[in-house]
Amino acid sequence: MTDRPIIAGTRPAISEIDPASLAAWLAARGEPAYRMGQVLSGAHRADASGFDDLTDLPATLRAGLAEAFRFTTIVDSHVIGADGGMTAKAVHELDDGQRIESVLMRYAPRGAMAERTTICISSQAGCAVNCPFCATGQAGFGRQLTPGEIVDQVLHWHRPPWNALGDAITGHYNIVFMGMGEPLNNADRVFEAVRLLNDPDRLAIGARHITVSTSGVVPGMDRMVDELPQVNLAISLHAASDGLRDELVPINRKWPIAEVIAAGRRFAGRTGRRVSLEYVMIDGLNDTDEQADGLVEVARGWRSHVNLIPLNPTSGSRWSGTPAAGIQRFVRRLRDGGVSVTVRDTRGREIDAACGQLHAQLTGRSLREAREASAATAARVS
Ligand code: SAH
Ligand code: SF4
């Protein structure tokens, strides 16, 4: 780790400890070198909830590890389920009381396609970009997340009782940076987290299974080409004219559509891979024929793919999502223009799974209170 801890006085997290520091710590205790591999693989096991579960290590070493390191940076989580158990969303509390969100989505096997799992994680507590349709943006910026805090969201779902990635990682899963925060405004730590996720001695998650979604931070997108060329890139476009995008994605005033698309094209050109253009459909605002034609102009002729997402209105939102017929009209216009397009399903709508919404709902309540309240509701329903 090149960074100093964001939270003063906290013990290093085992999920982000660098091998040299861990080796030095073990050597100072007179432990043999092979302990290093045991500790790292143990900390990433699907059946371990704490250092105490690493029973292949001597008890004194387990106790020493627990004193020196945090097994996870997450101090508490409140989880709620939806979609008949196929979606689960967590609000996690960190050491300094900041709260972040992550979501687990399971997809049943379909035809020749095996079961798949997607884990959506946060890169910052809050976000400074301030998109008016996004609950995270409305809540403002808290702080950057450390690499360990990012990895620990994946480990939360990997460990008991979720075991979402399975014991042997099969490859039928995706990690998406689509929770709270703008990942490329925290690029150094997000890139380090990706390298930790990739590490064969840790979770060994392939870069091609990871997607970074950005509101259009051009220098960060260019860094991805050089530093993480195997990671997928998604651009949150949401409007095809600068006037409208200035309002919907305010960072557009710094990097307007032409620059963001040029960076997307550089990424696609240099990596040979397709870039997603995310487009939240807002009734009567960005779903017009004019915007569709503008979108055709920017998406056509290069390796791009448009993902339409019906808006999940935040509480007190002045906007609603485009109705199904309007989405279909928009899709036809894009297809007629030669653009590849899909409509994203609205997973977890009933649990406010869009970015930052559950967190906003829990403001001012402890996670324990929230857990008790949802247990009481579940008891009343059953
Ligand atoms: N900050 C990054 C990544 C996190 S947001 C970005 O903006 O790309 C992940 C995705 O969720 C973005 O495409 C964002 O526009 C979308 N999103 C945010 N609020 C939403 C809402 N209320 N309904 C639907 N999608 C939303
Ligand atoms: Fe930030 Fe993304 Fe939300 Fe915009 S949509 S406020 S960039 S998290």
GROMACS .gro file of C-alpha atoms and ligand atoms in nm:
model
  416
    1MET     CA    1   0.000   0.000   0.000
    2THR     CA    2   0.136   0.337  -0.101
    3ASP     CA    3  -0.142   0.526   0.076
    4ARG     CA    4  -0.150   0.628   0.435
    5PRO     CA    5  -0.464   0.501   0.613
    6ILE     CA    6  -0.767   0.721   0.555
    7ILE     CA    7  -0.888   0.654   0.907
    8ALA     CA    8  -0.615   0.737   1.157
    9GLY     CA    9  -0.537   0.469   1.412
   10THR     CA   10  -0.708   0.178   1.236
   11ARG     CA   11  -0.530  -0.154   1.204
   12PRO     CA   12  -0.437  -0.253   0.847
   13ALA     CA   13  -0.699  -0.463   0.669
   14ILE     CA   14  -0.589  -0.813   0.570
   15SER     CA   15  -0.766  -0.764   0.234
   16GLU     CA   16  -0.525  -0.486   0.136
   17ILE     CA   17  -0.205  -0.574   0.319
   18ASP     CA   18   0.087  -0.587   0.079
   19PRO     CA   19   0.288  -0.911   0.074
   20ALA     CA   20   0.613  -0.745   0.188
   21SER     CA   21   0.452  -0.600   0.504
   22LEU     CA   22   0.282  -0.929   0.586
   23ALA     CA   23   0.607  -1.121   0.529
   24ALA     CA   24   0.794  -0.879   0.759
   25TRP     CA   25   0.526  -0.910   1.027
   26LEU     CA   26   0.540  -1.293   1.013
   27ALA     CA   27   0.922  -1.297   1.012
   28ALA     CA   28   0.931  -1.071   1.319
   29ARG     CA   29   0.723  -1.333   1.500
   30GLY     CA   30   0.959  -1.610   1.389
   31GLU     CA   31   0.698  -1.771   1.163
   32PRO     CA   32   0.813  -1.982   0.864
   33ALA     CA   33   0.778  -1.825   0.518
   34TYR     CA   34   0.501  -2.066   0.409
   35ARG     CA   35   0.262  -1.906   0.661
   36MET     CA   36   0.224  -1.612   0.425
   37GLY     CA   37   0.035  -1.818   0.164
   38GLN     CA   38  -0.172  -1.982   0.437
   39VAL     CA   39  -0.276  -1.646   0.584
   40LEU     CA   40  -0.361  -1.489   0.246
   41SER     CA   41  -0.558  -1.785   0.115
   42GLY     CA   42  -0.730  -1.828   0.453
   43ALA     CA   43  -0.841  -1.465   0.459
   44HIS     CA   44  -1.009  -1.517   0.121
   45ARG     CA   45  -1.172  -1.853   0.195
   46ALA     CA   46  -1.547  -1.882   0.138
   47ASP     CA   47  -1.600  -2.055   0.474
   48ALA     CA   48  -1.410  -1.816   0.701
   49SER     CA   49  -1.578  -1.542   0.904
   50GLY     CA   50  -1.277  -1.445   1.114
   51PHE     CA   51  -0.913  -1.531   1.186
   52ASP     CA   52  -1.040  -1.789   1.434
   53ASP     CA   53  -1.176  -1.998   1.147
   54LEU     CA   54  -0.826  -2.042   0.998
   55THR     CA   55  -0.772  -2.358   1.197
   56ASP     CA   56  -0.469  -2.468   0.994
   57LEU     CA   57  -0.283  -2.188   1.174
   58PRO     CA   58  -0.161  -2.218   1.535
   59ALA     CA   59  -0.396  -2.051   1.786
   60THR     CA   60  -0.129  -1.803   1.898
   61LEU     CA   61  -0.078  -1.688   1.539
   62ARG     CA   62  -0.454  -1.649   1.490
   63ALA     CA   63  -0.474  -1.436   1.801
   64GLY     CA   64  -0.174  -1.230   1.687
   65LEU     CA   65  -0.330  -1.173   1.346
   66ALA     CA   66  -0.657  -1.059   1.503
   67GLU     CA   67  -0.467  -0.808   1.715
   68ALA     CA   68  -0.260  -0.670   1.429
   69PHE     CA   69  -0.507  -0.675   1.139
   70ARG     CA   70  -0.876  -0.628   1.064
   71PHE     CA   71  -1.033  -0.938   0.906
   72THR     CA   72  -1.278  -0.696   0.740
   73THR     CA   73  -1.313  -0.318   0.730
   74ILE     CA   74  -1.691  -0.353   0.748
   75VAL     CA   75  -1.805  -0.320   1.109
   76ASP     CA   76  -2.176  -0.386   1.054
   77SER     CA   77  -2.413  -0.465   0.765
   78HIS     CA   78  -2.787  -0.449   0.718
   79VAL     CA   79  -2.905  -0.678   0.436
   80ILE     CA   80  -3.246  -0.694   0.272
   81GLY     CA   81  -3.362  -0.929   0.000
   82ALA     CA   82  -3.587  -0.898  -0.305
   83ASP     CA   83  -3.686  -1.079  -0.625
   84GLY     CA   84  -3.765  -1.400  -0.436
   85GLY     CA   85  -3.419  -1.416  -0.282
   86MET     CA   86  -3.235  -1.356  -0.611
   87THR     CA   87  -3.132  -1.003  -0.512
   88ALA     CA   88  -2.987  -0.888  -0.180
   89LYS     CA   89  -2.874  -0.541  -0.092
   90ALA     CA   90  -2.644  -0.442   0.195
   91VAL     CA   91  -2.576  -0.115   0.367
   92HIS     CA   92  -2.232  -0.150   0.526
   93GLU     CA   93  -2.102   0.063   0.811
   94LEU     CA   94  -1.730   0.140   0.817
   95ASP     CA   95  -1.494   0.218   1.105
   96ASP     CA   96  -1.569   0.590   1.111
   97GLY     CA   97  -1.947   0.548   1.072
   98GLN     CA   98  -1.956   0.615   0.696
   99ARG     CA   99  -2.209   0.399   0.514
  100ILE     CA  100  -2.181   0.242   0.171
  101GLU     CA  101  -2.391  -0.002  -0.030
  102SER     CA  102  -2.335  -0.319  -0.226
  103VAL     CA  103  -2.581  -0.546  -0.407
  104LEU     CA  104  -2.580  -0.917  -0.493
  105MET     CA  105  -2.782  -1.025  -0.796
  106ARG     CA  106  -2.820  -1.389  -0.892
  107TYR     CA  107  -2.945  -1.493  -1.235
  108ALA     CA  108  -3.099  -1.838  -1.281
  109PRO     CA  109  -2.959  -2.056  -1.563
  110ARG     CA  110  -3.126  -1.978  -1.896
  111GLY     CA  111  -3.096  -2.212  -2.195
  112ALA     CA  112  -2.729  -2.289  -2.248
  113MET     CA  113  -2.630  -2.014  -2.004
  114ALA     CA  114  -2.514  -2.123  -1.660
  115GLU     CA  115  -2.624  -1.951  -1.339
  116ARG     CA  116  -2.459  -1.613  -1.305
  117THR     CA  117  -2.392  -1.379  -1.016
  118THR     CA  118  -2.327  -1.005  -1.026
  119ILE     CA  119  -2.192  -0.811  -0.730
  120CYS     CA  120  -2.231  -0.434  -0.746
  121ILE     CA  121  -1.988  -0.240  -0.524
  122SER     CA  122  -1.918   0.118  -0.412
  123SER     CA  123  -1.596   0.312  -0.476
  124GLN     CA  124  -1.662   0.615  -0.254
  125ALA     CA  125  -1.886   0.698   0.042
  126GLY     CA  126  -2.119   0.937  -0.140
  127CYS     CA  127  -2.028   1.112  -0.464
  128ALA     CA  128  -1.933   1.467  -0.562
  129VAL     CA  129  -2.061   1.451  -0.921
  130ASN     CA  130  -2.412   1.536  -0.805
  131CYS     CA  131  -2.634   1.388  -1.076
  132PRO     CA  132  -2.986   1.508  -0.983
  133PHE     CA  133  -3.160   1.171  -1.049
  134CYS     CA  134  -2.918   0.975  -0.827
  135ALA     CA  135  -2.971   0.928  -0.452
  136THR     CA  136  -2.595   0.908  -0.391
  137GLY     CA  137  -2.539   1.234  -0.575
  138GLN     CA  138  -2.812   1.402  -0.374
  139ALA     CA  139  -2.652   1.294  -0.046
  140GLY     CA  140  -2.315   1.456  -0.138
  141PHE     CA  141  -1.958   1.335  -0.090
  142GLY     CA  142  -1.839   1.156   0.226
  143ARG     CA  143  -1.488   1.029   0.158
  144GLN     CA  144  -1.275   0.803  -0.062
  145LEU     CA  145  -1.286   0.429   0.009
  146THR     CA  146  -0.961   0.242   0.065
  147PRO     CA  147  -0.872  -0.058  -0.155
  148GLY     CA  148  -0.953  -0.285   0.142
  149GLU     CA  149  -1.297  -0.127   0.190
  150ILE     CA  150  -1.369  -0.192  -0.179
  151VAL     CA  151  -1.247  -0.555  -0.173
  152ASP     CA  152  -1.429  -0.624   0.156
  153GLN     CA  153  -1.765  -0.561  -0.012
  154VAL     CA  154  -1.689  -0.853  -0.247
  155LEU     CA  155  -1.565  -1.060   0.047
  156HIS     CA  156  -1.889  -0.982   0.234
  157TRP     CA  157  -2.083  -1.174  -0.032
  158HIS     CA  158  -1.811  -1.438  -0.079
  159ARG     CA  159  -1.808  -1.530   0.291
  160PRO     CA  160  -2.079  -1.697   0.503
  161PRO     CA  161  -2.372  -1.698   0.491
  162TRP     CA  162  -2.382  -1.581   0.128
  163ASN     CA  163  -2.096  -1.770  -0.037
  164ALA     CA  164  -2.199  -1.602  -0.358
  165LEU     CA  165  -1.885  -1.680  -0.556
  166GLY     CA  166  -1.878  -2.046  -0.454
  167ASP     CA  167  -1.581  -2.240  -0.321
  168ALA     CA  168  -1.421  -2.281  -0.657
  169ILE     CA  169  -1.455  -1.965  -0.859
  170THR     CA  170  -1.627  -2.078  -1.174
  171GLY     CA  171  -1.616  -1.765  -1.381
  172HIS     CA  172  -1.993  -1.715  -1.395
  173TYR     CA  173  -1.988  -1.393  -1.203
  174ASN     CA  174  -1.926  -1.021  -1.255
  175ILE     CA  175  -1.811  -0.742  -1.029
  176VAL     CA  176  -1.944  -0.398  -1.129
  177PHE     CA  177  -1.843  -0.059  -0.987
  178MET     CA  178  -2.200   0.069  -1.006
  179GLY     CA  179  -2.272   0.129  -0.638
  180MET     CA  180  -2.202   0.457  -0.464
  181GLY     CA  181  -1.935   0.689  -0.594
  182GLU     CA  182  -1.744   0.783  -0.906
  183PRO     CA  183  -1.468   0.519  -0.935
  184LEU     CA  184  -1.243   0.732  -1.156
  185ASN     CA  185  -1.248   1.012  -0.897
  186ASN     CA  186  -1.078   0.756  -0.670
  187ALA     CA  187  -0.873   0.594  -0.946
  188ASP     CA  188  -0.554   0.501  -0.756
  189ARG     CA  189  -0.743   0.311  -0.487
  190VAL     CA  190  -0.994   0.158  -0.728
  191PHE     CA  191  -0.711   0.035  -0.953
  192GLU     CA  192  -0.533  -0.111  -0.649
  193ALA     CA  193  -0.859  -0.283  -0.546
  194VAL     CA  194  -0.890  -0.432  -0.897
  195ARG     CA  195  -0.533  -0.565  -0.873
  196LEU     CA  196  -0.613  -0.716  -0.531
  197LEU     CA  197  -0.928  -0.880  -0.673
  198ASN     CA  198  -0.718  -1.017  -0.963
  199ASP     CA  199  -0.439  -1.149  -0.738
  200PRO     CA  200  -0.408  -1.529  -0.782
  201ASP     CA  201  -0.314  -1.557  -0.412
  202ARG     CA  202  -0.637  -1.382  -0.309
  203LEU     CA  203  -0.974  -1.398  -0.491
  204ALA     CA  204  -0.824  -1.447  -0.841
  205ILE     CA  205  -1.114  -1.269  -1.010
  206GLY     CA  206  -1.036  -1.219  -1.380
  207ALA     CA  207  -1.020  -0.858  -1.501
  208ARG     CA  208  -1.268  -0.940  -1.778
  209HIS     CA  209  -1.527  -1.009  -1.509
  210ILE     CA  210  -1.490  -0.657  -1.369
  211THR     CA  211  -1.662  -0.344  -1.499
  212VAL     CA  212  -1.583   0.016  -1.406
  213SER     CA  213  -1.873   0.256  -1.467
  214THR     CA  214  -1.788   0.625  -1.500
  215SER     CA  215  -1.979   0.948  -1.541
  216GLY     CA  216  -1.705   1.047  -1.787
  217VAL     CA  217  -1.376   1.125  -1.609
  218VAL     CA  218  -1.161   1.140  -1.924
  219PRO     CA  219  -0.810   1.119  -1.768
  220GLY     CA  220  -0.920   0.815  -1.565
  221MET     CA  221  -1.060   0.648  -1.876
  222ASP     CA  222  -0.724   0.696  -2.050
  223ARG     CA  223  -0.543   0.553  -1.749
  224MET     CA  224  -0.763   0.242  -1.775
  225VAL     CA  225  -0.636   0.181  -2.129
  226ASP     CA  226  -0.278   0.170  -2.000
  227GLU     CA  227  -0.319   0.025  -1.653
  228LEU     CA  228  -0.628  -0.200  -1.667
  229PRO     CA  229  -0.682  -0.281  -2.035
  230GLN     CA  230  -0.868  -0.605  -1.956
  231VAL     CA  231  -1.128  -0.440  -1.731
  232ASN     CA  232  -1.461  -0.345  -1.894
  233LEU     CA  233  -1.558   0.019  -1.929
  234ALA     CA  234  -1.913   0.154  -1.902
  235ILE     CA  235  -1.986   0.523  -1.962
  236SER     CA  236  -2.294   0.681  -1.801
  237LEU     CA  237  -2.405   0.898  -2.091
  238HIS     CA  238  -2.775   0.965  -2.013
  239ALA     CA  239  -2.809   1.244  -2.273
  240ALA     CA  240  -2.696   1.302  -2.630
  241SER     CA  241  -2.678   1.682  -2.622
  242ASP     CA  242  -2.443   1.884  -2.402
  243GLY     CA  243  -2.723   2.116  -2.284
  244LEU     CA  244  -2.920   1.828  -2.132
  245ARG     CA  245  -2.613   1.634  -2.013
  246ASP     CA  246  -2.482   1.944  -1.832
  247GLU     CA  247  -2.797   1.916  -1.620
  248LEU     CA  248  -2.817   1.536  -1.579
  249VAL     CA  249  -2.444   1.458  -1.535
  250PRO     CA  250  -2.289   1.789  -1.419
  251ILE     CA  251  -1.931   1.669  -1.477
  252ASN     CA  252  -2.020   1.718  -1.846
  253ARG     CA  253  -1.930   2.085  -1.803
  254LYS     CA  254  -1.572   1.973  -1.753
  255TRP     CA  255  -1.561   1.688  -2.005
  256PRO     CA  256  -1.839   1.731  -2.263
  257ILE     CA  257  -1.990   1.451  -2.471
  258ALA     CA  258  -1.742   1.478  -2.762
  259GLU     CA  259  -1.444   1.433  -2.525
  260VAL     CA  260  -1.606   1.148  -2.332
  261ILE     CA  261  -1.696   0.963  -2.653
  262ALA     CA  262  -1.346   1.023  -2.794
  263ALA     CA  263  -1.200   0.864  -2.477
  264GLY     CA  264  -1.445   0.572  -2.511
  265ARG     CA  265  -1.335   0.525  -2.872
  266ARG     CA  266  -0.967   0.531  -2.769
  267PHE     CA  267  -1.042   0.261  -2.510
  268ALA     CA  268  -1.231   0.045  -2.764
  269GLY     CA  269  -0.966   0.104  -3.031
  270ARG     CA  270  -0.668   0.019  -2.812
  271THR     CA  271  -0.822  -0.275  -2.622
  272GLY     CA  272  -1.039  -0.415  -2.904
  273ARG     CA  273  -1.328  -0.441  -2.661
  274ARG     CA  274  -1.682  -0.306  -2.656
  275VAL     CA  275  -1.768  -0.009  -2.436
  276SER     CA  276  -2.117   0.017  -2.279
  277LEU     CA  277  -2.302   0.345  -2.296
  278GLU     CA  278  -2.544   0.356  -2.002
  279TYR     CA  279  -2.858   0.559  -2.057
  280VAL     CA  280  -3.116   0.610  -1.778
  281MET     CA  281  -3.458   0.664  -1.938
  282ILE     CA  282  -3.639   0.965  -1.787
  283ASP     CA  283  -3.997   1.029  -1.898
  284GLY     CA  284  -4.027   1.326  -2.132
  285LEU     CA  285  -3.670   1.443  -2.075
  286ASN     CA  286  -3.401   1.235  -2.248
  287ASP     CA  287  -3.631   0.984  -2.424
  288THR     CA  288  -3.728   1.202  -2.721
  289ASP     CA  289  -3.670   1.117  -3.090
  290GLU     CA  290  -3.419   1.401  -3.102
  291GLN     CA  291  -3.210   1.250  -2.821
  292ALA     CA  292  -3.236   0.905  -2.985
  293ASP     CA  293  -3.100   1.049  -3.310
  294GLY     CA  294  -2.821   1.224  -3.120
  295LEU     CA  295  -2.738   0.896  -2.947
  296VAL     CA  296  -2.720   0.719  -3.285
  297GLU     CA  297  -2.468   0.982  -3.397
  298VAL     CA  298  -2.232   0.924  -3.101
  299ALA     CA  299  -2.278   0.545  -3.067
  300ARG     CA  300  -2.258   0.445  -3.434
  301GLY     CA  301  -1.946   0.331  -3.614
  302TRP     CA  302  -1.736   0.204  -3.324
  303ARG     CA  303  -1.741  -0.082  -3.073
  304SER     CA  304  -2.015   0.055  -2.846
  305HIS     CA  305  -2.327  -0.096  -2.697
  306VAL     CA  306  -2.614   0.107  -2.550
  307ASN     CA  307  -2.771  -0.012  -2.224
  308LEU     CA  308  -3.106   0.151  -2.150
  309ILE     CA  309  -3.203   0.161  -1.780
  310PRO     CA  310  -3.554   0.271  -1.678
  311LEU     CA  311  -3.513   0.542  -1.412
  312ASN     CA  312  -3.568   0.419  -1.057
  313PRO     CA  313  -3.712   0.740  -0.910
  314THR     CA  314  -3.551   0.859  -0.586
  315SER     CA  315  -3.777   0.981  -0.306
  316GLY     CA  316  -3.912   1.326  -0.385
  317SER     CA  317  -3.790   1.294  -0.746
  318ARG     CA  318  -3.939   1.537  -0.995
  319TRP     CA  319  -3.894   1.273  -1.267
  320SER     CA  320  -4.037   0.931  -1.346
  321GLY     CA  321  -3.911   0.647  -1.563
  322THR     CA  322  -4.008   0.622  -1.931
  323PRO     CA  323  -4.303   0.382  -1.975
  324ALA     CA  324  -4.241   0.054  -2.161
  325ALA     CA  325  -4.392   0.176  -2.491
  326GLY     CA  326  -4.163   0.479  -2.493
  327ILE     CA  327  -3.860   0.259  -2.427
  328GLN     CA  328  -3.957   0.031  -2.716
  329ARG     CA  329  -3.993   0.329  -2.951
  330PHE     CA  330  -3.648   0.453  -2.844
  331VAL     CA  331  -3.498   0.106  -2.893
  332ARG     CA  332  -3.641   0.084  -3.248
  333ARG     CA  333  -3.501   0.424  -3.340
  334LEU     CA  334  -3.155   0.325  -3.216
  335ARG     CA  335  -3.167  -0.012  -3.395
  336ASP     CA  336  -3.285   0.154  -3.716
  337GLY     CA  337  -2.983   0.380  -3.684
  338GLY     CA  338  -2.753   0.075  -3.665
  339VAL     CA  339  -2.679   0.089  -3.291
  340SER     CA  340  -2.652  -0.222  -3.072
  341VAL     CA  341  -2.888  -0.183  -2.773
  342THR     CA  342  -3.037  -0.375  -2.479
  343VAL     CA  343  -3.276  -0.277  -2.200
  344ARG     CA  344  -3.142  -0.355  -1.853
  345ASP     CA  345  -3.380  -0.530  -1.612
  346THR     CA  346  -3.484  -0.337  -1.305
  347ARG     CA  347  -3.344  -0.568  -1.041
  348GLY     CA  348  -3.426  -0.488  -0.682
  349ARG     CA  349  -3.662  -0.201  -0.758
  350GLU     CA  350  -3.870  -0.292  -0.453
  351ILE     CA  351  -3.568  -0.257  -0.224
  352ASP     CA  352  -3.447   0.072  -0.371
  353ALA     CA  353  -3.149  -0.104  -0.525
  354ALA     CA  354  -3.045   0.195  -0.736
  355CYS     CA  355  -2.734   0.364  -0.618
  356GLY     CA  356  -2.758   0.521  -0.271
  357GLN     CA  357  -3.132   0.482  -0.225
  358LEU     CA  358  -3.141   0.243   0.068
  359HIS     CA  359  -2.869   0.438   0.242
  360ALA     CA  360  -3.078   0.756   0.206
  361GLN     CA  361  -3.377   0.577   0.358
  362LEU     CA  362  -3.177   0.473   0.665
  363THR     CA  363  -3.034   0.816   0.746
  364GLY     CA  364  -3.042   0.883   1.118
  365ARG     CA  365  -3.106   0.518   1.214
  366SER     CA  366  -2.858   0.268   1.345
  367LEU     CA  367  -2.814  -0.046   1.135
  368ARG     CA  368  -2.928  -0.251   1.435
  369GLU     CA  369  -3.257  -0.057   1.450
  370ALA     CA  370  -3.300  -0.103   1.076
  371ARG     CA  371  -3.241  -0.479   1.107
  372GLU     CA  372  -3.493  -0.506   1.389
  373ALA     CA  373  -3.752  -0.305   1.196
  374SER     CA  374  -3.718  -0.525   0.887
  375ALA     CA  375  -3.735  -0.843   1.100
  376ALA     CA  376  -4.059  -0.710   1.253
  377THR     CA  377  -4.203  -0.639   0.905
  378ALA     CA  378  -4.106  -0.987   0.785
  379ALA     CA  379  -4.276  -1.141   1.090
  380ARG     CA  380  -4.596  -0.945   1.020
  381VAL     CA  381  -4.598  -1.054   0.654
  382SER     CA  382  -4.548  -1.425   0.724
  383SAH     N1  383  -2.061   0.703  -1.065
  383SAH     C1  384  -2.057   0.601  -1.163
  383SAH     C2  385  -2.088   0.462  -1.109
  383SAH     C3  386  -2.197   0.452  -1.006
  383SAH     S1  387  -2.360   0.486  -1.061
  383SAH     C4  388  -2.148   0.634  -1.279
  383SAH     O1  389  -2.227   0.729  -1.267
  383SAH     O2  390  -2.138   0.567  -1.381
  383SAH     C5  391  -2.399   0.340  -1.153
  383SAH     C6  392  -2.512   0.359  -1.253
  383SAH     O3  393  -2.638   0.374  -1.185
  383SAH     C7  394  -2.492   0.483  -1.339
  383SAH     O4  395  -2.512   0.452  -1.476
  383SAH     C8  396  -2.599   0.573  -1.285
  383SAH     O5  397  -2.633   0.671  -1.376
  383SAH     C9  398  -2.710   0.477  -1.250
  383SAH     N2  399  -2.814   0.536  -1.162
  383SAH    C10  400  -2.799   0.624  -1.062
  383SAH     N3  401  -2.918   0.658  -1.008
  383SAH    C11  402  -3.012   0.588  -1.076
  383SAH    C12  403  -3.154   0.581  -1.067
  383SAH     N4  404  -3.223   0.653  -0.978
  383SAH     N5  405  -3.219   0.499  -1.154
  383SAH    C13  406  -3.149   0.425  -1.245
  383SAH     N6  407  -3.015   0.427  -1.257
  383SAH    C14  408  -2.946   0.509  -1.174
  384SF4    FE1  409  -2.212   0.998  -0.872
  384SF4    FE2  410  -2.271   0.809  -1.055
  384SF4    FE3  411  -2.458   0.897  -0.883
  384SF4    FE4  412  -2.371   1.058  -1.077
  384SF4     S1  413  -2.483   0.863  -1.105
  384SF4     S2  414  -2.400   1.116  -0.862
  384SF4     S3  415  -2.158   1.001  -1.089
  384SF4     S4  416  -2.274   0.786  -0.830
   0.00000   0.00000   0.00000
